């Protein structure tokens, strides 16, 4: 930091302290305060959106990977009993299907999701540091203006014997006010524009996300639906009739009646 910058920082810190003790009046712009509050809420929501969109992709990867591990275990479970049974063939078909879905996440979902969802959200979030920097700059220029205005008022209330002080103080006040007003007006005008653009900006990403979810769900339904043909007709009929629960309970009871399962 340069000496000039250091001196300004010290002066602004002093102005802030004097404002807290009521010695210097602080500029209050309700219109800006309202727009800044709306912007801060938008920033918070967008950062949360970025976090959740990343978490969603990670969850999809975890889900298909877990499904593949489950399918491998089921395939081993049935194969160990009778590799030629309907259950063993269904288990093997299920394993193939979920492996295809797991690879499809990387091939057909991962990259398009990154391009159409994650990257646009990330680009929007990358604007926030620049906007926040402008807001911080406005705060600094407001402190400069408040300080200059205070000095001018003191000279008006208690005129100095030095005739050069009043014109100098007036000039400093006018220049500080002009710089502050420019930044203040810019933010009041452009913050609402930024917020208004968020919907048309995110609409394509939202639609792309829905389309990818629909496609993945349809492929999953098609692949897993094909596994059903490996089950016997009686199993499918019992499932449709709601009789599988009774069958499961019956088999469980037979297990319990075995000597090694007795209490």
Coordinates of C-alpha atoms in Angstrom, one line a residue:
X1 CA 0.0 0.0 0.0
X2 CA 1.3 3.5 -0.9
X3 CA 1.7 6.2 1.7
X4 CA -1.3 8.0 0.2
X5 CA -3.4 4.8 0.4
X6 CA -2.3 4.2 4.0
X7 CA -3.2 7.8 5.0
X8 CA -6.7 7.4 3.4
X9 CA -7.3 4.2 5.2
X10 CA -6.4 5.8 8.5
X11 CA -8.6 8.8 7.8
X12 CA -11.5 6.5 6.9
X13 CA -11.0 4.5 10.0
X14 CA -11.1 7.7 12.0
X15 CA -14.3 8.8 10.2
X16 CA -16.0 5.5 11.0
X17 CA -15.1 5.8 14.6
X18 CA -16.4 9.3 14.9
X19 CA -19.7 8.3 13.1
X20 CA -20.1 5.6 15.7
X21 CA -19.8 8.2 18.5
X22 CA -22.1 10.6 16.7
X23 CA -19.5 13.2 15.9
X24 CA -19.9 12.9 12.1
X25 CA -23.2 12.4 10.3
X26 CA -23.4 9.2 8.2
X27 CA -25.0 9.4 4.8
X28 CA -28.0 7.1 4.6
X29 CA -29.6 6.2 1.2
X30 CA -32.6 4.0 1.7
X31 CA -33.0 3.2 -2.0
X32 CA -29.4 1.9 -2.1
X33 CA -29.8 -0.1 1.2
X34 CA -32.9 -1.8 -0.3
X35 CA -31.1 -2.7 -3.5
X36 CA -28.0 -3.9 -1.7
X37 CA -30.2 -6.1 0.6
X38 CA -31.9 -7.7 -2.4
X39 CA -28.5 -8.2 -4.1
X40 CA -27.0 -9.9 -1.0
X41 CA -29.9 -12.3 -0.8
X42 CA -29.5 -13.1 -4.5
X43 CA -25.7 -13.7 -3.9
X44 CA -26.5 -16.0 -1.0
X45 CA -29.1 -18.0 -3.0
X46 CA -26.8 -18.3 -6.0
X47 CA -23.8 -19.5 -3.9
X48 CA -26.2 -22.1 -2.3
X49 CA -27.3 -23.1 -5.8
X50 CA -23.7 -23.6 -6.9
X51 CA -23.1 -25.8 -3.9
X52 CA -26.2 -27.9 -4.4
X53 CA -25.7 -28.4 -8.1
X54 CA -22.2 -29.7 -7.4
X55 CA -23.6 -31.9 -4.6
X56 CA -26.3 -33.3 -7.0
X57 CA -23.7 -34.5 -9.6
X58 CA -21.6 -36.1 -6.8
X59 CA -24.8 -37.8 -5.4
X60 CA -25.7 -39.1 -8.9
X61 CA -22.2 -40.6 -9.3
X62 CA -22.3 -42.1 -5.8
X63 CA -25.8 -43.5 -6.4
X64 CA -24.9 -45.3 -9.7
X65 CA -21.5 -46.5 -8.2
X66 CA -23.3 -47.9 -5.1
X67 CA -25.9 -49.5 -7.4
X68 CA -23.1 -51.2 -9.3
X69 CA -21.6 -52.5 -6.2
X70 CA -24.9 -53.7 -5.0
X71 CA -25.6 -55.5 -8.3
X72 CA -22.2 -57.2 -8.2
X73 CA -23.0 -58.5 -4.7
X74 CA -26.5 -59.7 -5.8
X75 CA -24.9 -61.4 -8.8
X76 CA -22.5 -63.3 -6.6
X77 CA -25.3 -64.1 -4.1
X78 CA -27.5 -65.8 -6.7
X79 CA -24.6 -67.3 -8.6
X80 CA -23.3 -69.0 -5.5
X81 CA -26.6 -70.8 -5.1
X82 CA -27.4 -71.9 -8.7
X83 CA -26.0 -70.1 -11.7
X84 CA -28.7 -71.5 -14.0
X85 CA -31.7 -70.4 -11.9
X86 CA -34.0 -67.6 -13.0
X87 CA -32.7 -65.5 -10.0
X88 CA -29.1 -65.9 -11.1
X89 CA -29.9 -64.8 -14.6
X90 CA -31.9 -61.9 -13.3
X91 CA -29.0 -61.0 -11.0
X92 CA -26.5 -61.1 -13.9
X93 CA -28.8 -59.0 -16.1
X94 CA -29.3 -56.5 -13.3
X95 CA -25.5 -56.2 -12.9
X96 CA -25.1 -55.5 -16.6
X97 CA -27.9 -52.9 -16.6
X98 CA -26.6 -50.9 -13.7
X99 CA -23.0 -51.1 -15.0
X100 CA -24.3 -49.5 -18.2
X101 CA -26.1 -46.8 -16.2
X102 CA -22.9 -46.1 -14.2
X103 CA -20.9 -45.6 -17.3
X104 CA -23.7 -43.5 -18.8
X105 CA -23.3 -41.0 -16.0
X106 CA -19.8 -40.2 -17.2
X107 CA -20.5 -40.6 -20.9
X108 CA -24.0 -38.9 -21.2
X109 CA -24.7 -37.0 -18.0
X110 CA -21.4 -35.7 -16.4
X111 CA -20.0 -33.5 -19.2
X112 CA -23.3 -32.1 -20.5
X113 CA -24.3 -31.3 -16.9
X114 CA -21.0 -29.5 -16.3
X115 CA -21.4 -27.5 -19.5
X116 CA -25.0 -26.5 -19.2
X117 CA -25.4 -26.3 -15.4
X118 CA -22.2 -26.1 -13.3
X119 CA -20.3 -23.7 -15.6
X120 CA -23.1 -21.1 -16.0
X121 CA -23.7 -21.1 -12.3
X122 CA -20.0 -20.7 -11.7
X123 CA -19.8 -17.8 -14.1
X124 CA -22.6 -16.0 -12.4
X125 CA -20.8 -16.5 -9.0
X126 CA -17.6 -15.2 -10.5
X127 CA -19.3 -11.8 -10.9
X128 CA -20.0 -11.3 -7.2
X129 CA -16.4 -10.4 -6.2
X130 CA -16.4 -7.6 -8.8
X131 CA -19.8 -6.3 -7.6
X132 CA -18.8 -6.5 -4.0
X133 CA -15.6 -4.6 -4.8
X134 CA -17.8 -1.8 -6.3
X135 CA -20.0 -1.8 -3.2
X136 CA -16.9 -1.6 -1.0
X137 CA -15.5 1.3 -3.1
X138 CA -18.8 3.1 -2.7
X139 CA -18.5 2.7 1.1
X140 CA -15.0 4.2 1.1
X141 CA -16.1 7.2 -1.1
X142 CA -19.1 7.7 1.2
X143 CA -16.7 8.0 4.2
X144 CA -14.6 10.5 2.2
X145 CA -17.7 12.5 1.4
X146 CA -19.0 12.4 5.0
X147 CA -15.6 13.5 6.3
X148 CA -15.4 16.4 3.8
X149 CA -18.9 17.5 4.5
X150 CA -18.2 17.5 8.2
X151 CA -15.1 19.7 7.8
X152 CA -17.1 22.1 5.6
X153 CA -19.9 22.4 8.2
X154 CA -17.4 23.1 10.9
X155 CA -15.9 25.9 8.9
X156 CA -19.4 27.3 8.2
X157 CA -20.3 27.2 11.9
X158 CA -16.9 28.5 13.0
X159 CA -15.3 30.5 10.1
X160 CA -11.5 30.4 10.0
X161 CA -9.3 33.5 9.8
X162 CA -7.5 31.8 6.9
X163 CA -9.6 32.8 3.8
X164 CA -8.3 29.9 1.8
X165 CA -9.7 27.2 4.0
X166 CA -13.4 27.7 3.1
X167 CA -13.0 27.5 -0.7
X168 CA -10.7 24.5 -0.3
X169 CA -13.2 22.7 2.0
X170 CA -16.0 23.5 -0.4
X171 CA -14.0 22.1 -3.3
X172 CA -13.1 18.9 -1.4
X173 CA -16.8 18.5 -0.4
X174 CA -18.0 19.0 -3.9
X175 CA -15.5 16.6 -5.4
X176 CA -16.1 13.9 -2.8
X177 CA -19.9 14.2 -3.3
X178 CA -19.6 14.0 -7.1
X179 CA -17.5 10.8 -6.9
X180 CA -19.8 9.2 -4.2
X181 CA -23.0 10.2 -6.1
X182 CA -21.7 8.7 -9.3
X183 CA -21.0 5.3 -7.7
X184 CA -24.2 5.4 -5.6
X185 CA -26.3 6.1 -8.7
X186 CA -24.5 3.5 -10.7
X187 CA -25.2 0.8 -8.1
X188 CA -28.9 1.9 -7.6
X189 CA -29.4 1.7 -11.4
X190 CA -27.5 -1.5 -12.1
X191 CA -28.1 -3.8 -9.1
X192 CA -31.8 -4.2 -10.1
X193 CA -30.7 -4.9 -13.7
X194 CA -28.4 -7.7 -12.5
X195 CA -31.2 -9.3 -10.5
X196 CA -33.7 -9.0 -13.3
X197 CA -31.3 -10.9 -15.6
X198 CA -30.9 -13.8 -13.3
X199 CA -34.0 -15.6 -14.5
X200 CA -33.4 -15.5 -18.3
X201 CA -29.8 -16.5 -17.5
X202 CA -30.7 -19.6 -15.4
X203 CA -33.7 -20.7 -17.5
X204 CA -31.7 -22.6 -20.1
X205 CA -29.6 -24.4 -17.4
X206 CA -32.8 -25.4 -15.5
X207 CA -34.4 -26.8 -18.6
X208 CA -31.2 -28.7 -19.6
X209 CA -31.0 -30.2 -16.1
X210 CA -34.6 -31.4 -16.3
X211 CA -34.0 -32.9 -19.8
X212 CA -30.9 -34.8 -18.6
X213 CA -32.8 -36.1 -15.5
X214 CA -35.7 -37.2 -17.7
X215 CA -33.3 -39.0 -20.2
X216 CA -31.4 -40.7 -17.4
X217 CA -34.7 -41.8 -15.7
X218 CA -36.0 -43.1 -19.0
X219 CA -32.8 -45.1 -19.8
X220 CA -32.9 -46.5 -16.2
X221 CA -36.5 -47.6 -16.6
X222 CA -35.8 -49.2 -20.0
X223 CA -32.7 -51.1 -18.8
X224 CA -34.0 -52.2 -15.5
X225 CA -37.4 -53.0 -16.9
X226 CA -35.7 -55.5 -19.2
X227 CA -34.4 -57.4 -16.1
X228 CA -38.0 -58.4 -15.2
X229 CA -38.2 -60.8 -18.1
X230 CA -35.8 -63.1 -16.3
X231 CA -38.2 -63.7 -13.5
X232 CA -40.8 -66.4 -13.9
X233 CA -44.3 -65.6 -14.9
X234 CA -45.6 -66.7 -11.5
X235 CA -43.3 -64.3 -9.6
X236 CA -44.5 -61.4 -11.7
X237 CA -48.1 -62.4 -11.2
X238 CA -47.6 -62.8 -7.4
X239 CA -46.0 -59.3 -7.4
X240 CA -48.9 -57.8 -9.3
X241 CA -51.4 -59.5 -7.0
X242 CA -49.5 -58.3 -3.8
X243 CA -48.8 -61.9 -2.7
X244 CA -45.0 -61.6 -2.4
X245 CA -45.1 -60.4 1.1
X246 CA -46.9 -63.6 2.2
X247 CA -44.4 -65.7 0.3
X248 CA -41.4 -63.9 1.9
X249 CA -43.0 -64.4 5.4
X250 CA -43.6 -68.0 4.6
X251 CA -40.0 -68.7 3.6
X252 CA -38.7 -66.7 6.7
X253 CA -40.9 -68.9 8.9
X254 CA -39.3 -72.0 7.4
X255 CA -35.9 -70.6 8.2
X256 CA -36.8 -70.0 11.8
X257 CA -38.1 -73.5 12.1
X258 CA -34.6 -74.9 11.3
X259 CA -32.8 -76.2 14.4
X260 CA -29.8 -73.9 13.9
X261 CA -32.1 -70.9 13.9
X262 CA -34.0 -71.9 17.0
X263 CA -33.7 -69.9 20.2

